[in-house]
Tab-separated table of C-alpha atoms and ligand atoms in Angstrom:
chain	number	residue	atom	x	y	z
A	1	MET	CA	6.055	-62.258	51.007
A	2	ASP	CA	8.862	-62.252	53.412
A	3	ALA	CA	9.855	-64.190	56.352
A	4	LEU	CA	9.216	-61.408	59.012
A	5	LYS	CA	6.210	-60.966	57.151
A	6	LEU	CA	4.793	-63.933	56.902
A	7	LEU	CA	5.218	-64.197	60.768
A	8	THR	CA	3.763	-60.805	61.654
A	9	THR	CA	1.280	-60.203	58.748
A	10	ASN	CA	-2.262	-61.295	59.982
A	11	VAL	CA	-3.133	-64.241	58.084
A	12	LYS	CA	-3.872	-67.566	59.254
A	13	PHE	CA	-1.491	-69.886	57.908
A	14	LYS	CA	-2.083	-72.800	55.295
A	15	HIS	CA	0.214	-75.461	55.298
A	16	LYS	CA	1.017	-76.301	51.198
A	17	PRO	CA	2.868	-79.688	51.074
A	18	VAL	CA	6.327	-79.331	48.763
A	19	GLU	CA	5.892	-81.918	45.984
A	20	LYS	CA	9.825	-83.130	46.039
A	21	GLU	CA	8.731	-84.176	50.172
A	22	VAL	CA	6.259	-86.575	49.352
A	23	GLU	CA	7.956	-89.292	49.217
A	24	LYS	CA	10.006	-88.544	52.809
A	25	LYS	CA	6.362	-88.099	54.160
A	26	GLN	CA	5.149	-91.454	52.897
A	27	GLU	CA	8.565	-93.374	54.175
A	28	ILE	CA	7.135	-91.134	57.688
A	29	ARG	CA	3.755	-92.204	57.400
A	30	ASN	CA	4.764	-95.818	57.611
A	31	GLU	CA	6.483	-95.300	60.851
A	32	LEU	CA	3.155	-94.499	62.439
A	33	PHE	CA	1.450	-97.013	61.600
A	34	THR	CA	4.225	-100.052	60.854
A	35	GLY	CA	6.467	-98.185	63.796
A	36	GLY	CA	9.434	-99.902	62.132
A	37	LYS	CA	10.428	-101.965	65.457
A	38	VAL	CA	7.964	-103.796	67.900
A	39	LYS	CA	10.068	-105.912	70.869
A	40	VAL	CA	6.944	-106.629	72.978
A	41	THR	CA	7.979	-109.084	76.418
A	42	GLY	CA	6.073	-110.904	78.665
A	43	SER	CA	4.879	-113.993	79.395
A	44	ASN	CA	1.843	-115.727	76.427
A	45	PRO	CA	2.138	-112.469	74.282
A	46	ILE	CA	-1.123	-111.821	73.002
A	47	ASP	CA	-1.011	-110.929	68.818
A	48	PRO	CA	-1.957	-107.453	67.106
A	49	VAL	CA	-4.931	-106.687	65.639
A	50	VAL	CA	-4.879	-105.532	62.071
A	51	GLU	CA	-7.664	-102.564	62.257
A	52	PHE	CA	-9.677	-101.449	64.787
A	53	PRO	CA	-12.443	-103.386	65.400
A	54	ASP	CA	-16.225	-102.373	64.887
A	55	SER	CA	-18.095	-100.374	67.189
A	56	ILE	CA	-19.646	-96.731	67.535
A	57	PHE	CA	-15.882	-95.852	69.018
A	58	LYS	CA	-14.823	-96.919	64.711
A	59	GLU	CA	-16.981	-94.785	63.645
A	60	ASN	CA	-16.591	-91.895	65.062
A	61	LEU	CA	-12.365	-92.330	64.985
A	62	ASP	CA	-13.403	-92.659	61.294
A	63	LYS	CA	-15.203	-89.348	61.333
A	64	GLN	CA	-12.010	-88.141	62.702
A	65	HIS	CA	-10.337	-89.799	59.785
A	66	VAL	CA	-8.734	-91.821	61.625
A	67	GLU	CA	-9.088	-95.514	59.404
A	68	ASP	CA	-5.919	-97.282	59.982
A	69	CYS	CA	-4.623	-98.600	63.689
A	70	SER	CA	-1.009	-97.110	64.320
A	71	ALA	CA	2.007	-99.490	66.164
A	72	ILE	CA	0.596	-99.149	68.889
A	73	GLN	CA	-2.997	-98.830	68.651
A	74	ARG	CA	-2.128	-102.213	66.968
A	75	TYR	CA	-0.596	-103.904	70.457
A	76	SER	CA	-2.483	-102.318	73.039
A	77	ILE	CA	-6.221	-103.266	71.677
A	78	PRO	CA	-6.094	-106.361	72.524
A	79	ILE	CA	-3.541	-106.484	75.143
A	80	LEU	CA	-5.410	-104.536	77.665
A	81	SER	CA	-9.038	-105.749	75.820
A	82	MET	CA	-7.831	-109.286	77.387
A	83	LYS	CA	-6.979	-107.000	80.771
A	84	ARG	CA	-3.087	-107.579	80.604
A	85	ASP	CA	-0.975	-105.055	82.427
A	86	LEU	CA	0.528	-103.352	79.649
A	87	LEU	CA	3.294	-100.759	79.836
A	88	ALA	CA	3.974	-99.314	76.751
A	89	CYS	CA	6.794	-97.125	75.435
A	90	ALA	CA	6.196	-95.443	71.632
A	91	PRO	CA	7.400	-92.472	70.143
A	92	THR	CA	5.255	-88.963	70.554
A	93	GLY	CA	2.673	-88.312	68.219
A	94	SER	CA	2.894	-91.949	67.089
A	95	GLY	CA	-1.484	-91.883	68.753
A	96	LYS	CA	-1.304	-93.618	72.175
A	97	THR	CA	-3.977	-91.688	73.782
A	98	ILE	CA	-6.778	-93.410	71.505
A	99	ALA	CA	-4.648	-96.542	72.261
A	100	TYR	CA	-5.738	-96.630	75.669
A	101	LEU	CA	-8.688	-94.981	75.228
A	102	PHE	CA	-9.902	-97.419	72.789
A	103	PRO	CA	-9.686	-100.913	74.413
A	104	ILE	CA	-11.005	-99.655	77.262
A	105	LEU	CA	-14.238	-97.960	76.116
A	106	TYR	CA	-14.528	-101.427	73.923
A	107	SER	CA	-14.364	-103.409	77.019
A	108	LEU	CA	-15.955	-101.093	79.502
A	109	GLN	CA	-18.815	-100.911	76.673
A	110	SER	CA	-19.611	-104.525	77.126
A	111	HIS	CA	-21.385	-103.929	81.088
A	112	VAL	CA	-22.500	-101.127	82.357
A	113	GLU	CA	-22.534	-99.931	85.882
A	114	GLY	CA	-22.348	-97.295	87.911
A	115	GLY	CA	-19.339	-95.348	89.223
A	116	TYR	CA	-15.795	-94.673	87.494
A	117	ARG	CA	-14.492	-98.012	86.170
A	118	ALA	CA	-11.694	-96.460	84.614
A	119	LEU	CA	-8.831	-94.025	85.881
A	120	ILE	CA	-6.859	-92.088	83.351
A	121	ILE	CA	-3.831	-90.235	85.075
A	122	ALA	CA	-1.655	-87.496	83.232
A	123	PRO	CA	0.825	-84.710	84.760
A	124	THR	CA	-1.073	-81.972	84.009
A	125	LYS	CA	-4.445	-80.060	83.744
A	126	ASP	CA	-3.810	-79.216	79.897
A	127	LEU	CA	-3.036	-82.506	78.759
A	128	CYS	CA	-6.001	-83.809	80.929
A	129	GLU	CA	-8.421	-81.110	78.919
A	130	GLN	CA	-6.887	-82.669	75.851
A	131	ILE	CA	-7.733	-86.127	76.598
A	132	TYR	CA	-11.293	-85.893	78.027
A	133	LYS	CA	-11.896	-83.834	74.232
A	134	GLN	CA	-10.635	-87.009	72.865
A	135	ALA	CA	-12.910	-89.577	74.937
A	136	LYS	CA	-15.412	-86.838	74.403
A	137	ARG	CA	-15.265	-87.019	70.058
A	138	LEU	CA	-14.684	-91.040	70.684
A	139	THR	CA	-17.979	-91.609	73.340
A	140	THR	CA	-20.154	-89.864	71.386
A	141	ASN	CA	-23.927	-91.755	70.829
A	142	SER	CA	-22.073	-94.457	73.052
A	143	SER	CA	-23.373	-95.362	76.239
A	144	ILE	CA	-19.977	-94.306	77.518
A	145	HIS	CA	-19.514	-91.327	79.719
A	146	VAL	CA	-17.126	-89.139	80.845
A	147	THR	CA	-15.523	-86.979	83.364
A	148	GLU	CA	-12.847	-84.565	83.990
A	149	LEU	CA	-12.391	-83.709	87.417
A	150	ASN	CA	-11.223	-80.001	88.099
A	151	LYS	CA	-12.051	-77.609	90.724
A	152	SER	CA	-15.436	-77.006	89.849
A	153	ASN	CA	-17.047	-79.862	88.774
A	154	GLU	CA	-15.037	-81.756	91.472
A	155	LYS	CA	-16.641	-79.286	94.293
A	156	ILE	CA	-20.032	-80.140	92.357
A	157	GLN	CA	-19.626	-83.994	92.404
A	158	GLU	CA	-18.313	-84.090	95.786
A	159	LYS	CA	-21.751	-81.882	97.637
A	160	SER	CA	-23.765	-84.715	94.919
A	161	PRO	CA	-21.679	-87.837	94.950
A	162	GLN	CA	-24.255	-89.769	93.407
A	163	LEU	CA	-23.253	-87.901	90.305
A	164	ARG	CA	-19.805	-90.141	90.292
A	165	GLU	CA	-22.378	-92.845	89.097
A	166	LYS	CA	-23.218	-91.039	86.094
A	167	TYR	CA	-19.221	-91.506	84.576
A	168	ASP	CA	-17.195	-94.369	83.590
A	169	ILE	CA	-14.307	-93.265	82.843
A	170	CYS	CA	-12.484	-90.445	85.109
A	171	ILE	CA	-9.678	-88.600	83.920
A	172	SER	CA	-7.534	-86.729	86.352
A	173	THR	CA	-3.962	-85.150	87.923
A	174	PRO	CA	-2.777	-87.133	90.435
A	175	MET	CA	-2.980	-83.660	92.904
A	176	ARG	CA	-7.353	-83.289	91.745
A	177	LEU	CA	-7.652	-87.184	92.341
A	178	ILE	CA	-5.919	-87.172	95.473
A	179	HIS	CA	-8.591	-84.416	96.689
A	180	ALA	CA	-11.458	-85.744	95.386
A	181	LEU	CA	-10.071	-89.576	97.257
A	182	ARG	CA	-10.186	-87.427	100.894
A	183	SER	CA	-12.824	-85.837	100.392
A	184	GLY	CA	-14.971	-89.597	100.056
A	185	LEU	CA	-13.976	-90.299	96.431
A	186	LYS	CA	-14.054	-93.835	96.270
A	187	LEU	CA	-12.394	-96.144	93.330
A	188	ASP	CA	-13.154	-99.747	94.200
A	189	LYS	CA	-15.363	-100.344	90.967
A	190	VAL	CA	-12.207	-99.039	88.886
A	191	GLU	CA	-11.442	-102.047	86.117
A	192	TYR	CA	-8.372	-100.070	84.178
A	193	ILE	CA	-6.460	-97.778	85.775
A	194	VAL	CA	-3.866	-95.703	82.574
A	195	MET	CA	-1.072	-93.609	83.608
A	196	ASP	CA	-0.252	-91.112	80.928
A	197	GLU	CA	3.497	-89.418	80.328
A	198	ALA	CA	3.996	-92.941	83.449
A	199	ASP	CA	7.523	-91.512	83.392
A	200	ARG	CA	6.495	-88.480	84.963
A	201	LEU	CA	4.065	-89.725	87.069
A	202	PHE	CA	7.014	-91.455	88.575
A	203	GLU	CA	8.959	-88.841	89.500
A	204	GLU	CA	9.897	-86.863	92.645
A	205	GLY	CA	6.730	-84.683	93.827
A	206	PHE	CA	4.479	-87.289	92.020
A	207	VAL	CA	5.265	-90.599	92.636
A	208	GLU	CA	3.682	-90.725	96.599
A	209	GLN	CA	0.524	-89.431	95.530
A	210	THR	CA	0.341	-91.811	92.187
A	211	ASP	CA	1.577	-94.755	95.113
A	212	GLU	CA	-1.884	-93.023	96.936
A	213	ILE	CA	-4.377	-93.335	93.854
A	214	LEU	CA	-2.843	-96.990	93.051
A	215	SER	CA	-3.313	-98.185	96.412
A	216	ALA	CA	-7.251	-96.773	96.727
A	217	CYS	CA	-7.735	-99.035	93.875
A	218	THR	CA	-8.848	-101.996	95.292
A	219	HIS	CA	-11.327	-104.162	92.933
A	220	PRO	CA	-9.253	-107.462	92.644
A	221	LYS	CA	-8.511	-107.064	88.567
A	222	VAL	CA	-7.119	-104.000	88.001
A	223	CYS	CA	-5.620	-103.912	85.028
A	224	LYS	CA	-2.424	-101.320	85.260
A	225	SER	CA	-1.034	-99.720	81.928
A	226	LEU	CA	1.884	-97.489	81.682
A	227	PHE	CA	2.263	-95.154	78.446
A	228	SER	CA	5.162	-92.499	77.709
A	229	ALA	CA	7.555	-91.681	75.218
A	230	THR	CA	10.084	-92.372	77.292
A	231	LEU	CA	10.131	-95.422	79.804
A	232	PRO	CA	13.381	-94.831	81.384
A	233	SER	CA	15.064	-98.562	83.208
A	234	THR	CA	14.361	-96.955	86.425
A	235	VAL	CA	10.807	-96.107	86.404
A	236	GLU	CA	10.432	-99.904	83.976
A	237	GLU	CA	11.702	-101.395	87.278
A	238	LEU	CA	9.006	-99.667	89.273
A	239	ALA	CA	6.261	-100.058	87.147
A	240	GLN	CA	6.807	-103.872	86.996
A	241	THR	CA	6.688	-103.867	91.369
A	242	ILE	CA	3.090	-102.224	90.794
A	243	ALA	CA	2.253	-104.443	87.616
A	244	ARG	CA	1.117	-108.065	87.335
A	245	ASP	CA	2.784	-109.733	84.639
A	246	PRO	CA	2.443	-107.220	82.152
A	247	LEU	CA	3.043	-107.244	78.494
A	248	ARG	CA	6.127	-104.792	77.518
A	249	VAL	CA	5.672	-103.169	74.616
A	250	ILE	CA	8.246	-101.028	73.278
A	251	ILE	CA	7.461	-99.190	69.300
A	252	GLY	CA	11.154	-97.859	67.283
A	253	THR	CA	13.883	-97.827	68.815
A	254	LYS	CA	12.994	-96.531	72.518
A	255	ASP	CA	13.165	-93.110	72.987
A	256	THR	CA	13.650	-91.772	69.635
A	257	SER	CA	12.215	-90.019	67.006
A	258	LYS	CA	12.220	-90.796	63.295
A	259	THR	CA	9.937	-88.553	62.117
A	260	ILE	CA	11.986	-84.900	63.373
A	261	ASP	CA	15.204	-83.555	61.815
A	262	GLN	CA	17.117	-82.899	64.849
A	263	LYS	CA	19.870	-80.222	64.795
A	264	LEU	CA	21.759	-78.509	67.569
A	265	LEU	CA	23.364	-75.217	67.029
A	266	PHE	CA	26.237	-73.079	69.195
A	267	VAL	CA	24.847	-69.949	69.731
A	268	GLY	CA	28.071	-68.451	71.416
A	269	SER	CA	25.761	-67.146	74.885
A	270	ASP	CA	22.924	-66.213	75.781
A	271	ALA	CA	22.908	-62.607	75.076
A	272	SER	CA	22.959	-64.047	71.325
A	273	LYS	CA	19.929	-66.248	71.539
A	274	ILE	CA	17.323	-63.935	70.173
A	275	VAL	CA	19.817	-61.911	67.688
A	276	ILE	CA	20.198	-65.214	65.906
A	277	PHE	CA	16.660	-66.502	66.669
A	278	ARG	CA	15.934	-62.950	64.445
A	279	GLN	CA	18.197	-63.762	61.503
A	280	MET	CA	16.741	-66.631	61.822
A	281	ILE	CA	13.418	-64.975	61.180
A	282	ALA	CA	14.601	-62.517	58.436
A	283	ASN	CA	16.681	-65.703	56.399
A	284	GLY	CA	12.968	-67.835	56.297
A	285	GLU	CA	14.448	-70.226	58.493
A	286	ILE	CA	11.370	-70.206	61.096
A	287	LYS	CA	8.378	-71.838	59.276
A	288	PRO	CA	5.171	-70.986	61.355
A	289	ARG	CA	4.159	-72.659	63.667
A	290	VAL	CA	6.347	-72.893	65.434
A	291	VAL	CA	6.999	-74.021	69.413
A	292	ILE	CA	9.941	-72.135	71.529
A	293	PHE	CA	10.909	-73.811	74.785
A	294	VAL	CA	12.435	-71.778	77.598
A	295	GLN	CA	13.767	-73.008	80.930
A	296	ASP	CA	11.638	-70.837	83.420
A	297	ILE	CA	8.667	-69.038	83.622
A	298	GLU	CA	10.598	-65.359	83.533
A	299	ARG	CA	12.653	-66.605	80.597
A	300	ALA	CA	9.252	-67.015	78.556
A	301	LYS	CA	7.854	-63.614	79.580
A	302	ALA	CA	10.567	-61.858	78.339
A	303	LEU	CA	10.982	-63.220	75.242
A	304	TYR	CA	7.200	-62.999	74.834
A	305	ALA	CA	7.938	-59.397	75.086
A	306	GLU	CA	10.621	-59.154	72.720
A	307	LEU	CA	8.803	-60.827	69.847
A	308	MET	CA	5.382	-59.084	70.835
A	309	PHE	CA	7.927	-56.162	70.056
A	310	ASP	CA	8.534	-57.164	67.217
A	311	GLU	CA	5.129	-57.500	66.190
A	312	ILE	CA	5.079	-61.188	66.094
A	313	HIS	CA	2.090	-63.215	65.751
A	314	ALA	CA	3.121	-64.870	69.290
A	315	GLY	CA	1.349	-66.264	72.679
A	316	VAL	CA	3.427	-67.603	76.159
A	317	ILE	CA	2.341	-69.948	78.556
A	318	HIS	CA	3.570	-71.249	81.568
A	319	GLY	CA	2.297	-71.763	84.949
A	320	GLU	CA	1.744	-68.277	86.459
A	321	LEU	CA	-1.164	-68.427	83.490
A	322	PRO	CA	-4.853	-69.313	85.203
A	323	GLU	CA	-6.162	-71.687	83.850
A	324	VAL	CA	-8.392	-69.948	81.642
A	325	LYS	CA	-6.158	-67.970	79.575
A	326	ARG	CA	-4.032	-71.154	79.020
A	327	GLU	CA	-6.783	-73.031	77.786
A	328	GLU	CA	-7.123	-69.613	75.557
A	329	VAL	CA	-3.200	-69.334	74.645
A	330	LEU	CA	-4.118	-72.623	73.580
A	331	ASN	CA	-6.915	-71.953	71.005
A	332	LYS	CA	-5.211	-69.327	69.538
A	333	PHE	CA	-2.255	-71.127	68.954
A	334	ARG	CA	-4.516	-74.498	67.310
A	335	HIS	CA	-6.828	-72.060	65.325
A	336	GLY	CA	-3.427	-70.332	64.164
A	337	ASP	CA	-4.159	-67.104	65.455
A	338	ILE	CA	-1.084	-67.681	67.379
A	339	TRP	CA	1.998	-68.897	65.544
A	340	VAL	CA	4.792	-68.207	68.063
A	341	LEU	CA	4.178	-70.199	71.456
A	342	ILE	CA	6.696	-69.910	74.596
A	343	ALA	CA	6.870	-72.323	76.559
A	344	THR	CA	7.957	-73.905	79.612
A	345	ASP	CA	8.449	-77.548	80.291
A	346	LEU	CA	4.087	-77.203	81.620
A	347	LEU	CA	4.152	-78.125	77.359
A	348	ALA	CA	6.285	-80.786	76.515
A	349	ARG	CA	4.088	-83.191	77.174
A	350	GLY	CA	1.564	-85.063	75.391
A	351	ILE	CA	0.444	-81.909	74.236
A	352	ASP	CA	-0.589	-82.017	70.769
A	353	PHE	CA	-0.929	-79.307	67.808
A	354	HIS	CA	-1.509	-80.209	64.161
A	355	GLY	CA	0.865	-78.452	61.523
A	356	VAL	CA	3.784	-77.406	64.273
A	357	LYS	CA	6.916	-76.665	61.874
A	358	MET	CA	9.503	-76.906	64.396
A	359	VAL	CA	9.947	-76.912	67.752
A	360	ILE	CA	13.170	-74.223	69.019
A	361	ASN	CA	15.263	-75.066	71.805
A	362	PHE	CA	15.619	-71.865	72.791
A	363	ASP	CA	17.259	-72.962	76.096
A	364	PHE	CA	18.877	-76.264	76.519
A	365	PRO	CA	16.060	-79.286	78.141
A	366	GLN	CA	17.764	-80.389	81.553
A	367	SER	CA	17.124	-84.338	80.492
A	368	VAL	CA	17.077	-86.359	77.437
A	369	HIS	CA	13.502	-87.043	78.400
A	370	SER	CA	12.855	-82.994	78.396
A	371	TYR	CA	14.585	-83.082	75.104
A	372	ILE	CA	12.589	-86.045	73.543
A	373	HIS	CA	8.624	-84.864	74.517
A	374	ARG	CA	9.785	-81.263	73.602
A	375	ILE	CA	10.919	-82.564	70.647
A	376	GLY	CA	8.354	-84.408	70.317
A	377	ARG	CA	5.458	-81.275	69.311
A	378	THR	CA	6.267	-81.314	66.066
A	379	GLY	CA	7.028	-84.223	63.377
A	380	ARG	CA	3.772	-86.181	64.759
A	381	ALA	CA	0.965	-88.196	63.449
A	382	GLY	CA	2.692	-89.671	60.802
A	383	HIS	CA	3.796	-85.834	59.726
A	384	SER	CA	7.630	-84.330	59.559
A	385	GLY	CA	8.954	-81.773	61.516
A	386	LYS	CA	12.149	-79.528	62.235
A	387	ALA	CA	13.779	-79.427	65.940
A	388	ILE	CA	16.377	-77.060	66.407
A	389	THR	CA	18.406	-76.587	70.023
A	390	PHE	CA	20.728	-74.150	70.532
A	391	PHE	CA	23.788	-74.332	72.839
A	392	THR	CA	26.039	-71.817	74.879
A	393	LYS	CA	29.144	-73.069	76.025
A	394	ASP	CA	27.955	-73.474	79.394
A	395	ASP	CA	25.427	-76.095	78.427
A	396	SER	CA	28.226	-78.432	76.356
A	397	GLU	CA	28.283	-80.607	79.104
A	398	TYR	CA	25.547	-81.308	78.731
A	399	VAL	CA	25.248	-81.735	74.782
A	400	LYS	CA	26.498	-85.315	74.100
A	401	LEU	CA	23.176	-86.453	76.266
A	402	VAL	CA	21.409	-84.755	72.783
A	403	ALA	CA	23.312	-85.830	70.690
A	404	GLY	CA	23.098	-89.729	71.202
A	405	VAL	CA	19.280	-88.782	70.650
A	406	MET	CA	20.192	-87.619	67.284
A	407	LYS	CA	22.337	-90.354	65.979
A	408	ALA	CA	19.492	-93.121	67.015
A	409	SER	CA	16.706	-91.254	65.799
A	410	GLY	CA	18.753	-91.049	61.976
A	411	CYS	CA	20.280	-87.325	62.396
A	412	GLU	CA	23.855	-86.215	61.251
A	413	VAL	CA	26.043	-85.380	64.180
A	414	PRO	CA	28.718	-82.959	63.874
A	415	GLU	CA	32.427	-85.620	64.908
A	416	TRP	CA	33.241	-83.245	67.669
A	417	ILE	CA	29.848	-83.574	69.553
A	418	LEU	CA	29.885	-86.969	69.452
A	419	SER	CA	33.346	-87.281	70.396
A	420	LEU	CA	33.187	-84.926	73.556
A	421	PRO	CA	32.991	-86.934	76.796
A	422	LYS	CA	29.273	-87.908	78.170
A	423	PRO	CA	27.768	-86.081	81.148
A	424	SER	CA	28.608	-88.787	84.507
A	425	LYS	CA	25.867	-89.610	86.777
A	426	GLU	CA	26.238	-86.796	89.036
A	427	THR	CA	26.196	-83.897	86.161
A	428	LYS	CA	23.144	-84.969	84.787
A	429	LYS	CA	21.559	-84.898	88.526
A	430	LYS	CA	23.111	-81.473	88.590
A	431	LEU	CA	21.342	-80.269	85.379
A	432	LYS	CA	18.299	-81.979	86.248
A	433	LYS	CA	18.451	-79.889	89.667
A	434	SER	CA	18.966	-76.671	88.310
A	435	PRO	CA	19.756	-75.674	84.967
A	436	PRO	CA	22.509	-72.922	83.924
A	437	LYS	CA	21.857	-69.557	85.194
A	438	ARG	CA	21.323	-67.705	81.835
A	439	LYS	CA	21.434	-63.410	81.708
A	440	LYS	CA	18.524	-61.872	80.729
A	441	ILE	CA	16.251	-62.347	76.889
A	442	THR	CA	17.038	-57.917	75.827
A	443	THR	CA	18.120	-56.590	73.279
A	444	ARG	CA	17.459	-52.723	74.614
A	445	ALA	CA	18.307	-51.073	77.025
A	446	SER	CA	14.527	-51.322	79.186
A	447	TYR	CA	14.158	-47.270	79.491
A	448	ASP	CA	14.362	-47.654	75.685
A	449	ARG	CA	12.055	-50.850	75.192
A	450	HIS	CA	9.505	-48.738	76.682
A	451	LYS	CA	10.710	-45.917	75.813
A	452	GLU	CA	9.911	-47.248	71.641
A	453	LEU	CA	6.587	-49.619	73.220
A	454	ARG	CA	5.022	-46.464	74.196
A	455	LYS	CA	5.124	-44.600	71.264
A	456	LYS	CA	4.141	-47.387	69.014
A	457	GLU	CA	1.133	-47.371	71.549
A	458	HIS	CA	0.568	-44.136	70.934
A	459	ILE	CA	0.783	-44.215	67.228
A	460	LYS	CA	-1.093	-47.153	67.150
A	461	LYS	CA	-3.846	-44.939	69.626
A	462	LEU	CA	-3.475	-41.797	66.549
A	463	LYS	CA	-4.616	-44.299	63.958
A	464	ARG	CA	-7.133	-45.519	65.649
A	465	ASP	CA	-8.508	-42.334	67.111
A	466	ALA	CA	-8.084	-41.192	63.264
A	467	SER	CA	-10.382	-43.898	61.868
A	468	ILE	CA	-13.486	-43.229	64.204
A	469	ALA	CA	-13.361	-39.493	63.633
A	470	LYS	CA	-13.172	-40.407	59.505
A	471	GLN	CA	-16.005	-42.981	60.268
A	472	LYS	CA	-18.009	-40.439	62.136
A	473	ASN	CA	-17.867	-37.624	59.264
A	474	LYS	CA	-19.051	-40.232	57.364
A	475	GLU	CA	-22.291	-41.025	58.994
A	476	GLY	CA	-22.474	-37.813	59.701
A	477	SER	CA	-22.295	-36.325	56.351
A	478	PRO	CA	-25.972	-36.161	54.356
B	501	LIG	N1	-3.740	-94.370	64.422
B	501	LIG	C1	-3.885	-93.140	63.368
B	501	LIG	N2	-4.017	-92.547	62.718
B	501	LIG	C2	-3.692	-90.956	62.610
B	501	LIG	N3	-3.598	-90.477	63.063
B	501	LIG	C3	-3.683	-90.672	64.329
B	501	LIG	C4	-3.945	-92.159	64.867
B	501	LIG	N4	-4.041	-92.052	66.048
B	501	LIG	C5	-3.612	-90.524	65.951
B	501	LIG	N5	-3.557	-90.237	65.418
B	501	LIG	C6	-3.670	-88.981	65.546
B	501	LIG	O1	-2.256	-88.174	66.102
B	501	LIG	C7	-2.249	-87.735	66.965
B	501	LIG	C8	-1.229	-87.387	68.086
B	501	LIG	O2	-1.717	-88.384	69.107
B	501	LIG	P1	-1.207	-88.862	70.430
B	501	LIG	O3	-1.722	-87.414	71.078
B	501	LIG	O4	-2.114	-89.357	71.059
B	501	LIG	O5	0.096	-89.188	70.364
B	501	LIG	P2	0.359	-89.714	71.504
B	501	LIG	O6	1.403	-90.791	71.344
B	501	LIG	O7	-0.079	-89.424	73.153
B	501	LIG	O8	2.330	-88.354	71.862
B	501	LIG	P3	2.862	-87.677	73.133
B	501	LIG	O9	4.135	-88.985	73.351
B	501	LIG	O10	3.393	-86.094	72.970
B	501	LIG	O11	1.875	-87.797	74.063
B	501	LIG	C9	-3.595	-86.576	67.811
B	501	LIG	O12	-3.764	-85.635	67.004
B	501	LIG	C10	-4.148	-87.931	67.058
B	501	LIG	O13	-5.781	-88.084	66.712
């Protein structure tokens, strides 16, 4: 089956490991469990555990085939169980969700009391939904109850506040939680606050909300923890001011991932990108499943239209899609009905897909952290992955940023890229604020495209009508 067919045929993709890769895979798995370099700082550090403590939660993990503790889990379990504040930085896909859920559940089960006792804050609804699902799996058959604040259940809980007493753990975006706070929610019983994707929660647009939430948590012994694959020093400084005698755990080399084979690809201009992408498909260089990142919603829609035209099993996800539709697209991608998922940075953080072989940065990311989180959608949980970043002349002043991460992760980077000057602080800020203006994604004049699309749809309809007529004839024949 040629590459284009593989992406367009309606057969679910199955992953078959190639034998020669086994050794490399073993090396990558070891990285997950040993974490390579581990750095713990802070007063009175606590020794790591070697395995998940016996409990109903461990039994539930066994059912998910999560048996050995990953490096971050070995450290976070005793630290959070002892209610020490924690700043944790560990690579994408290294199991940070279980790293905070497990010790919190383990600790809360010993004393049952009504009302939210742990709060998990994450920047997007999709991520909250994913954390909620993991928490539900972990708490099966236990005495701990979890809720995720969303539009509908927030209203229900607002009308009947006694319902909140049923839940021990609440998962929410900052915005949703602030809304609930302003309609009377009390957070005085909260003993644990987790800030997942913490650096994002301390960025402009979120930091005021995060602050308001933290001030509402008035329990004298509230334990605060921050988790992310990227913790810039500015965030760490801020975190140090809200945390009490925290321990700081860094797994691996900060801001790198050893499980992803990263490449930079000069594509000349924006107009060439789609042509090069098609060429890569034809050459068999694109192995499903793939996540493609573009810089804005308009480009996501345009690329989707192009791939749909090629009859590739593609899907698109961005902030303009309603929640239900987003969930539907994510599920289709998870179940293998969509092989090429086009996304904006909305999906860059935290979302966990199994079997993503490749991430393509169709548009250059707007920051190093965005790069790290985007490529982190592959190479998760001890698997290997590949990331290709397209860059044009317009991106050249920022390329060095990514090259540094690649080098630190042990990937090959051409010398000429390494010798480029480092972008200044101002240049980095400029990029973060507004990416380069890009040419529209299209290979055909829109009139021609519409004409061709209409023709294709017409042929499809004719085929459908013919098959219905054939069926009717059959049923009518004696
Ligand atoms: N100890 C473990 N052994 C094997 N798999 C694990 C283990 N812990 C977690 N996983 C699996 O690893 C995957 C990635 O976990 P998770 O989403 O928590 O990563 P993460 O570190 O939060 O990544 P990101 O930084 O991208 O948010 C999940 O599918 C999870 O079930």
